[in-house]
PDB file of C-alpha atoms in Angstrom:
ATOM      1  CA  ASP A   1      13.683   2.017  -3.976  1.00 57.00           C
ATOM      2  CA  ALA A   2      13.222  -1.590  -5.748  1.00 68.00           C
ATOM      3  CA  GLY A   3      12.905  -0.952  -8.832  1.00 89.00           C
ATOM      4  CA  ILE A   4       9.192  -0.393  -9.774  1.00 96.00           C
ATOM      5  CA  THR A   5       8.587   2.710 -12.297  1.00 97.00           C
ATOM      6  CA  GLN A   6       5.165   3.427 -14.132  1.00 98.00           C
ATOM      7  CA  SER A   7       4.128   5.481 -16.752  1.00 97.00           C
ATOM      8  CA  PRO A   8       3.056   7.513 -16.963  1.00 97.00           C
ATOM      9  CA  ARG A   9       3.063   9.317 -14.107  1.00 97.00           C
ATOM     10  CA  HIS A  10       0.117  11.627 -14.560  1.00 98.00           C
ATOM     11  CA  LYS A  11      -2.848  11.124 -17.211  1.00 98.00           C
ATOM     12  CA  VAL A  12      -5.929  12.824 -18.276  1.00 98.00           C
ATOM     13  CA  THR A  13      -8.707  10.902 -20.699  1.00 97.00           C
ATOM     14  CA  GLU A  14     -12.519  11.139 -21.120  1.00 97.00           C
ATOM     15  CA  THR A  15     -15.529   8.611 -20.679  1.00 97.00           C
ATOM     16  CA  GLY A  16     -15.689   5.699 -22.520  1.00 97.00           C
ATOM     17  CA  THR A  17     -12.031   5.308 -23.581  1.00 97.00           C
ATOM     18  CA  PRO A  18      -9.207   2.619 -22.900  1.00 96.00           C
ATOM     19  CA  VAL A  19      -6.752   4.096 -20.281  1.00 97.00           C
ATOM     20  CA  THR A  20      -3.629   1.220 -19.979  1.00 98.00           C
ATOM     21  CA  LEU A  21      -0.908   2.186 -17.184  1.00 98.00           C
ATOM     22  CA  ARG A  22       1.976  -0.174 -17.393  1.00 98.00           C
ATOM     23  CA  CYS A  23       4.124  -1.283 -14.099  1.00 98.00           C
ATOM     24  CA  HIS A  24       7.678  -1.902 -14.265  1.00 98.00           C
ATOM     25  CA  GLN A  25      10.771  -3.785 -12.305  1.00 97.00           C
ATOM     26  CA  THR A  26      14.039  -4.848 -12.775  1.00 94.00           C
ATOM     27  CA  GLU A  27      14.522  -7.497  -9.711  1.00 92.00           C
ATOM     28  CA  ASN A  28      12.433 -10.477 -11.437  1.00 92.00           C
ATOM     29  CA  HIS A  29       9.693  -9.852  -8.287  1.00 94.00           C
ATOM     30  CA  ARG A  30       7.090 -12.465  -8.979  1.00 95.00           C
ATOM     31  CA  TYR A  31       4.634 -11.052  -7.283  1.00 96.00           C
ATOM     32  CA  MET A  32       3.206  -7.860  -8.228  1.00 97.00           C
ATOM     33  CA  TYR A  33      -0.244  -6.510  -7.380  1.00 98.00           C
ATOM     34  CA  TRP A  34      -2.050  -3.506  -8.714  1.00 98.00           C
ATOM     35  CA  TYR A  35      -3.603  -0.991  -6.252  1.00 98.00           C
ATOM     36  CA  ARG A  36      -5.820   2.298  -6.363  1.00 98.00           C
ATOM     37  CA  GLN A  37      -6.156   4.360  -3.627  1.00 97.00           C
ATOM     38  CA  ASP A  38      -9.052   7.304  -2.784  1.00 94.00           C
ATOM     39  CA  PRO A  39      -9.473  10.110  -0.375  1.00 86.00           C
ATOM     40  CA  GLY A  40     -10.602   7.642   3.154  1.00 80.00           C
ATOM     41  CA  HIS A  41      -9.505   3.958   1.786  1.00 81.00           C
ATOM     42  CA  GLY A  42      -6.303   4.003   2.508  1.00 86.00           C
ATOM     43  CA  LEU A  43      -4.908   1.450  -1.054  1.00 95.00           C
ATOM     44  CA  ARG A  44      -8.044  -1.571  -2.221  1.00 96.00           C
ATOM     45  CA  LEU A  45      -6.482  -4.267  -4.357  1.00 96.00           C
ATOM     46  CA  ILE A  46      -7.841  -4.643  -8.106  1.00 97.00           C
ATOM     47  CA  HIS A  47      -5.287  -7.176  -9.400  1.00 98.00           C
ATOM     48  CA  TYR A  48      -2.562  -9.417  -8.720  1.00 97.00           C
ATOM     49  CA  SER A  49       0.016 -11.617 -10.212  1.00 97.00           C
ATOM     50  CA  TYR A  50       2.118 -14.892  -9.028  1.00 95.00           C
ATOM     51  CA  GLY A  51       3.549 -15.048 -12.040  1.00 93.00           C
ATOM     52  CA  VAL A  52       3.845 -14.947 -16.223  1.00 94.00           C
ATOM     53  CA  LYS A  53       0.334 -15.172 -17.482  1.00 92.00           C
ATOM     54  CA  ASP A  54      -0.396 -15.799 -13.691  1.00 95.00           C
ATOM     55  CA  THR A  55      -3.277 -13.639 -12.497  1.00 96.00           C
ATOM     56  CA  ASP A  56      -6.940 -12.679 -10.033  1.00 96.00           C
ATOM     57  CA  LYS A  57      -8.797 -10.210  -9.276  1.00 96.00           C
ATOM     58  CA  GLY A  58      -8.473  -8.331  -5.810  1.00 94.00           C
ATOM     59  CA  GLU A  59     -11.034  -6.627  -3.717  1.00 92.00           C
ATOM     60  CA  VAL A  60     -11.685  -4.264  -6.432  1.00 95.00           C
ATOM     61  CA  SER A  61     -11.298  -5.916 -10.043  1.00 96.00           C
ATOM     62  CA  ASP A  62     -14.579  -4.796 -11.487  1.00 96.00           C
ATOM     63  CA  GLY A  63     -13.662  -2.226 -15.174  1.00 96.00           C
ATOM     64  CA  TYR A  64     -10.283  -3.875 -14.347  1.00 98.00           C
ATOM     65  CA  SER A  65      -8.081  -6.000 -16.510  1.00 97.00           C
ATOM     66  CA  VAL A  66      -4.794  -7.140 -16.139  1.00 98.00           C
ATOM     67  CA  SER A  67      -1.584  -8.964 -18.412  1.00 97.00           C
ATOM     68  CA  ARG A  68       1.663 -10.338 -17.343  1.00 97.00           C
ATOM     69  CA  SER A  69       3.330 -11.595 -20.877  1.00 96.00           C
ATOM     70  CA  LYS A  70       6.737 -11.269 -19.405  1.00 96.00           C
ATOM     71  CA  THR A  71       8.281 -10.593 -15.290  1.00 96.00           C
ATOM     72  CA  GLU A  72       9.299  -7.759 -15.575  1.00 96.00           C
ATOM     73  CA  ASP A  73       5.636  -5.958 -16.644  1.00 97.00           C
ATOM     74  CA  PHE A  74       2.479  -6.220 -15.424  1.00 98.00           C
ATOM     75  CA  LEU A  75      -0.171  -3.631 -17.006  1.00 98.00           C
ATOM     76  CA  LEU A  76      -3.445  -2.680 -16.023  1.00 98.00           C
ATOM     77  CA  THR A  77      -6.630  -1.990 -17.965  1.00 98.00           C
ATOM     78  CA  LEU A  78      -9.338   0.480 -18.087  1.00 97.00           C
ATOM     79  CA  GLU A  79     -11.649  -1.421 -21.221  1.00 93.00           C
ATOM     80  CA  SER A  80     -13.492   1.650 -20.824  1.00 96.00           C
ATOM     81  CA  ALA A  81     -12.543   3.874 -18.621  1.00 97.00           C
ATOM     82  CA  THR A  82     -15.935   5.919 -16.077  1.00 97.00           C
ATOM     83  CA  SER A  83     -15.572   8.590 -14.069  1.00 97.00           C
ATOM     84  CA  SER A  84     -15.309   6.064 -10.922  1.00 96.00           C
ATOM     85  CA  GLN A  85     -11.768   5.313 -12.095  1.00 98.00           C
ATOM     86  CA  THR A  86     -10.772   8.553 -11.177  1.00 97.00           C
ATOM     87  CA  SER A  87      -7.947   7.491  -8.797  1.00 98.00           C
ATOM     88  CA  VAL A  88      -4.045   7.337  -8.141  1.00 98.00           C
ATOM     89  CA  TYR A  89      -2.560   3.523  -9.035  1.00 98.00           C
ATOM     90  CA  PHE A  90      -0.263   1.999  -7.513  1.00 98.00           C
ATOM     91  CA  CYS A  91       1.918  -0.368  -8.577  1.00 98.00           C
ATOM     92  CA  ALA A  92       3.769  -2.911  -5.505  1.00 98.00           C
ATOM     93  CA  ILE A  93       5.963  -5.700  -5.520  1.00 97.00           C
ATOM     94  CA  SER A  94       6.696  -8.685  -3.165  1.00 95.00           C
ATOM     95  CA  ALA A  95      10.052  -9.439  -1.437  1.00 92.00           C
ATOM     96  CA  TRP A  96      11.414 -12.264   0.567  1.00 90.00           C
ATOM     97  CA  THR A  97      13.355 -11.183   3.879  1.00 89.00           C
ATOM     98  CA  GLY A  98      14.001 -14.632   4.925  1.00 89.00           C
ATOM     99  CA  THR A  99      11.149 -14.495   7.557  1.00 87.00           C
ATOM    100  CA  SER A 100       8.494 -12.809   5.526  1.00 87.00           C
ATOM    101  CA  TYR A 101       7.250 -11.069   2.378  1.00 90.00           C
ATOM    102  CA  GLU A 102       7.487  -6.991   2.763  1.00 94.00           C
ATOM    103  CA  GLN A 103       5.361  -4.990  -0.587  1.00 96.00           C
ATOM    104  CA  TYR A 104       7.326  -2.262  -2.132  1.00 96.00           C
ATOM    105  CA  PHE A 105       5.649   0.595  -4.022  1.00 97.00           C
ATOM    106  CA  GLY A 106       5.948   2.953  -7.104  1.00 97.00           C
ATOM    107  CA  PRO A 107       5.823   5.888  -7.598  1.00 96.00           C
ATOM    108  CA  GLY A 108       1.810   6.101  -8.468  1.00 97.00           C
ATOM    109  CA  THR A 109       0.275   6.998 -11.461  1.00 98.00           C
ATOM    110  CA  ARG A 110      -2.616   9.677 -11.760  1.00 97.00           C
ATOM    111  CA  LEU A 111      -5.677   8.883 -14.107  1.00 98.00           C
ATOM    112  CA  THR A 112      -8.473  11.643 -14.253  1.00 97.00           C
ATOM    113  CA  VAL A 113     -11.372  10.648 -16.158  1.00 97.00           C
ATOM    114  CA  THR A 114     -13.892  13.948 -17.705  1.00 96.00           C
TER     115      THR A 114
ATOM    116  CA  THR B   1     -14.812  -8.796   4.203  1.00 64.00           C
ATOM    117  CA  GLN B   2     -12.157  -8.188   5.806  1.00 69.00           C
ATOM    118  CA  LEU B   3     -11.309  -4.961   7.516  1.00 87.00           C
ATOM    119  CA  LEU B   4      -8.274  -3.037   9.398  1.00 93.00           C
ATOM    120  CA  GLU B   5      -9.170  -0.131  11.289  1.00 95.00           C
ATOM    121  CA  GLN B   6      -7.123   2.876  11.634  1.00 96.00           C
ATOM    122  CA  SER B   7      -7.888   5.160  14.168  1.00 96.00           C
ATOM    123  CA  PRO B   8      -7.692   8.419  14.564  1.00 96.00           C
ATOM    124  CA  GLN B   9      -7.818   9.535  10.714  1.00 95.00           C
ATOM    125  CA  PHE B  10      -6.222  13.100  11.788  1.00 96.00           C
ATOM    126  CA  LEU B  11      -3.930  14.370  14.521  1.00 97.00           C
ATOM    127  CA  SER B  12      -2.235  17.527  14.222  1.00 97.00           C
ATOM    128  CA  ILE B  13       0.091  17.800  17.372  1.00 97.00           C
ATOM    129  CA  GLN B  14       3.345  19.917  18.390  1.00 98.00           C
ATOM    130  CA  GLU B  15       6.440  18.786  18.049  1.00 98.00           C
ATOM    131  CA  GLY B  16       7.530  16.808  21.222  1.00 97.00           C
ATOM    132  CA  GLU B  17       4.140  14.877  21.948  1.00 98.00           C
ATOM    133  CA  ASN B  18       3.699  11.942  21.605  1.00 98.00           C
ATOM    134  CA  LEU B  19       1.695   9.657  19.746  1.00 98.00           C
ATOM    135  CA  THR B  20       0.263   6.596  19.137  1.00 98.00           C
ATOM    136  CA  VAL B  21      -1.922   5.295  15.979  1.00 98.00           C
ATOM    137  CA  TYR B  22      -3.933   1.975  16.403  1.00 98.00           C
ATOM    138  CA  CYS B  23      -4.537  -0.660  14.179  1.00 97.00           C
ATOM    139  CA  ASN B  24      -7.878  -3.035  14.796  1.00 96.00           C
ATOM    140  CA  SER B  25      -9.051  -6.099  12.787  1.00 95.00           C
ATOM    141  CA  SER B  26     -10.977  -9.041  13.703  1.00 93.00           C
ATOM    142  CA  SER B  27      -8.535 -10.774  11.064  1.00 92.00           C
ATOM    143  CA  VAL B  28      -5.617 -12.367  11.954  1.00 94.00           C
ATOM    144  CA  PHE B  29      -2.432 -11.452   9.923  1.00 94.00           C
ATOM    145  CA  SER B  30       0.411 -13.735   8.900  1.00 92.00           C
ATOM    146  CA  SER B  31       2.310 -10.316   9.334  1.00 94.00           C
ATOM    147  CA  LEU B  32       1.344  -6.297   9.184  1.00 96.00           C
ATOM    148  CA  GLN B  33       3.938  -3.622   7.983  1.00 97.00           C
ATOM    149  CA  TRP B  34       4.205   0.106   8.083  1.00 98.00           C
ATOM    150  CA  TYR B  35       3.938   2.403   5.256  1.00 98.00           C
ATOM    151  CA  ARG B  36       4.473   6.408   5.447  1.00 97.00           C
ATOM    152  CA  GLN B  37       3.511   8.406   2.676  1.00 97.00           C
ATOM    153  CA  GLU B  38       4.054  11.808   1.584  1.00 95.00           C
ATOM    154  CA  PRO B  39       2.149  13.849  -1.014  1.00 92.00           C
ATOM    155  CA  GLY B  40       2.420  12.705  -4.479  1.00 92.00           C
ATOM    156  CA  GLU B  41       4.873   9.573  -3.786  1.00 94.00           C
ATOM    157  CA  GLY B  42       4.144   6.080  -3.178  1.00 96.00           C
ATOM    158  CA  PRO B  43       3.963   5.184   0.212  1.00 97.00           C
ATOM    159  CA  VAL B  44       7.132   3.620   2.194  1.00 96.00           C
ATOM    160  CA  LEU B  45       7.274   0.471   3.681  1.00 96.00           C
ATOM    161  CA  LEU B  46       8.337   1.638   7.485  1.00 97.00           C
ATOM    162  CA  VAL B  47       8.072  -1.778   9.282  1.00 97.00           C
ATOM    163  CA  THR B  48       7.211  -5.183   9.023  1.00 96.00           C
ATOM    164  CA  VAL B  49       6.124  -7.073  11.736  1.00 96.00           C
ATOM    165  CA  VAL B  50       5.568 -10.932  12.109  1.00 94.00           C
ATOM    166  CA  THR B  51       5.189 -12.424  15.999  1.00 94.00           C
ATOM    167  CA  GLY B  52       2.301 -11.996  17.865  1.00 95.00           C
ATOM    168  CA  GLY B  53       3.589  -9.728  21.175  1.00 96.00           C
ATOM    169  CA  GLU B  54       6.902  -8.796  18.646  1.00 96.00           C
ATOM    170  CA  VAL B  55       8.407  -5.284  19.517  1.00 98.00           C
ATOM    171  CA  LYS B  56      10.422  -3.365  16.609  1.00 97.00           C
ATOM    172  CA  LYS B  57      11.791   0.207  17.225  1.00 97.00           C
ATOM    173  CA  LEU B  58      12.850   2.584  14.473  1.00 95.00           C
ATOM    174  CA  LYS B  59      14.692   5.660  16.283  1.00 96.00           C
ATOM    175  CA  ARG B  60      11.382   7.328  17.492  1.00 97.00           C
ATOM    176  CA  LEU B  61       9.083   5.170  16.557  1.00 97.00           C
ATOM    177  CA  THR B  62       7.542   2.032  18.867  1.00 98.00           C
ATOM    178  CA  PHE B  63       5.875  -0.385  16.769  1.00 98.00           C
ATOM    179  CA  GLN B  64       3.942  -3.720  18.419  1.00 98.00           C
ATOM    180  CA  PHE B  65       2.125  -6.748  17.299  1.00 97.00           C
ATOM    181  CA  GLY B  66      -0.915  -7.860  19.207  1.00 96.00           C
ATOM    182  CA  ASP B  67      -0.709 -11.044  20.728  1.00 96.00           C
ATOM    183  CA  ALA B  68      -3.095 -12.608  18.640  1.00 96.00           C
ATOM    184  CA  ARG B  69      -1.596 -10.529  15.808  1.00 95.00           C
ATOM    185  CA  LYS B  70      -5.055  -9.352  15.338  1.00 95.00           C
ATOM    186  CA  ASP B  71      -4.197  -5.327  15.644  1.00 96.00           C
ATOM    187  CA  SER B  72      -0.972  -3.411  15.672  1.00 97.00           C
ATOM    188  CA  SER B  73      -0.050  -0.154  17.149  1.00 98.00           C
ATOM    189  CA  LEU B  74       2.668   2.407  15.843  1.00 98.00           C
ATOM    190  CA  HIS B  75       4.397   5.088  18.964  1.00 98.00           C
ATOM    191  CA  ILE B  76       5.687   7.855  17.429  1.00 98.00           C
ATOM    192  CA  THR B  77       7.653   9.447  20.827  1.00 98.00           C
ATOM    193  CA  ALA B  78       8.644  13.365  20.873  1.00 98.00           C
ATOM    194  CA  ALA B  79       7.697  14.100  17.325  1.00 97.00           C
ATOM    195  CA  GLN B  80       9.235  16.218  15.009  1.00 97.00           C
ATOM    196  CA  PRO B  81       7.960  17.958  11.553  1.00 97.00           C
ATOM    197  CA  GLY B  82       9.857  15.734   9.471  1.00 96.00           C
ATOM    198  CA  ASP B  83       7.287  13.460  11.202  1.00 97.00           C
ATOM    199  CA  THR B  84       4.059  14.828   8.824  1.00 97.00           C
ATOM    200  CA  GLY B  85       2.687  12.517   6.773  1.00 96.00           C
ATOM    201  CA  LEU B  86       0.117   9.850   5.388  1.00 97.00           C
ATOM    202  CA  TYR B  87       0.982   6.427   7.823  1.00 97.00           C
ATOM    203  CA  LEU B  88      -0.618   3.227   6.819  1.00 97.00           C
ATOM    204  CA  CYS B  89      -0.953   0.489   8.151  1.00 97.00           C
ATOM    205  CA  ALA B  90      -1.742  -3.632   5.903  1.00 96.00           C
ATOM    206  CA  GLY B  91      -1.982  -7.130   7.543  1.00 95.00           C
ATOM    207  CA  ALA B  92      -1.256 -10.035   4.930  1.00 93.00           C
ATOM    208  CA  THR B  93      -3.423 -12.897   4.292  1.00 85.00           C
ATOM    209  CA  GLY B  94      -4.738 -15.379   2.371  1.00 76.00           C
ATOM    210  CA  GLY B  95      -1.637 -16.590   0.293  1.00 81.00           C
ATOM    211  CA  TYR B  96       0.153 -14.533  -2.168  1.00 88.00           C
ATOM    212  CA  ASN B  97       0.760 -11.836   0.584  1.00 89.00           C
ATOM    213  CA  LYS B  98      -1.891  -9.664  -0.354  1.00 92.00           C
ATOM    214  CA  LEU B  99      -2.356  -6.595   1.430  1.00 94.00           C
ATOM    215  CA  ILE B 100      -5.573  -5.841   3.057  1.00 94.00           C
ATOM    216  CA  PHE B 101      -4.446  -1.207   3.951  1.00 95.00           C
ATOM    217  CA  GLY B 102      -6.311   0.714   6.605  1.00 95.00           C
ATOM    218  CA  ALA B 103      -7.542   4.119   5.703  1.00 94.00           C
ATOM    219  CA  GLY B 104      -4.985   6.343   7.002  1.00 95.00           C
ATOM    220  CA  THR B 105      -3.839   8.293   9.603  1.00 96.00           C
ATOM    221  CA  ARG B 106      -3.085  11.766   9.122  1.00 96.00           C
ATOM    222  CA  LEU B 107      -0.498  13.773  10.234  1.00 97.00           C
ATOM    223  CA  ALA B 108       0.262  17.029  10.721  1.00 97.00           C
ATOM    224  CA  VAL B 109       3.523  18.084  13.640  1.00 97.00           C
ATOM    225  CA  HIS B 110       3.464  21.988  14.176  1.00 97.00           C
ATOM    226  CA  PRO B 111       6.998  23.359  15.064  1.00 96.00           C
TER     227      PRO B 111
END
């Protein structure tokens, strides 16, 4: 399962409050990603990291920030949560197989913004 | 904006039937991955195809990568209720193995 955990697994928060989601990996992978999944959209990339303190924006980064101060942890922050950020959030890592990279996903965090 | 169009969106079939799911794009991908997702869980990687024209088989599942590396298909032979789930294709593009996902195919196989 690539040793990926996410916390919390479920969260309900109010509009305007800050929220931080945590992704933790145990296998020292360099690349990490945050996605959100909404009905009819598959998964969309929010932010990604290619090393400690090295991050960049994905397709749907507005309203989100990330930090990676240690290889094993990748944090996603919603500075001021909005109802449009109600979603299921997945963290992923990329592992090199020898011929290609493959992404493996955590179990997800279900976030509801009321 | 790169798009990966996946079809059909929904499939409801009887046990024993065959089915094919398609992913198409105008973009070239360095690799393409297929995932299966159960409710309340993260996507689980089924296969990665890398070479144009490549065919991979996983028991009753056959995956094909188009010659131009712009499209892919998943064929399931003699579907079983255990195949029920959400199937996602994802193309690797740009640097850092960023993935573009299709919208998914929700498959229901009835006994």
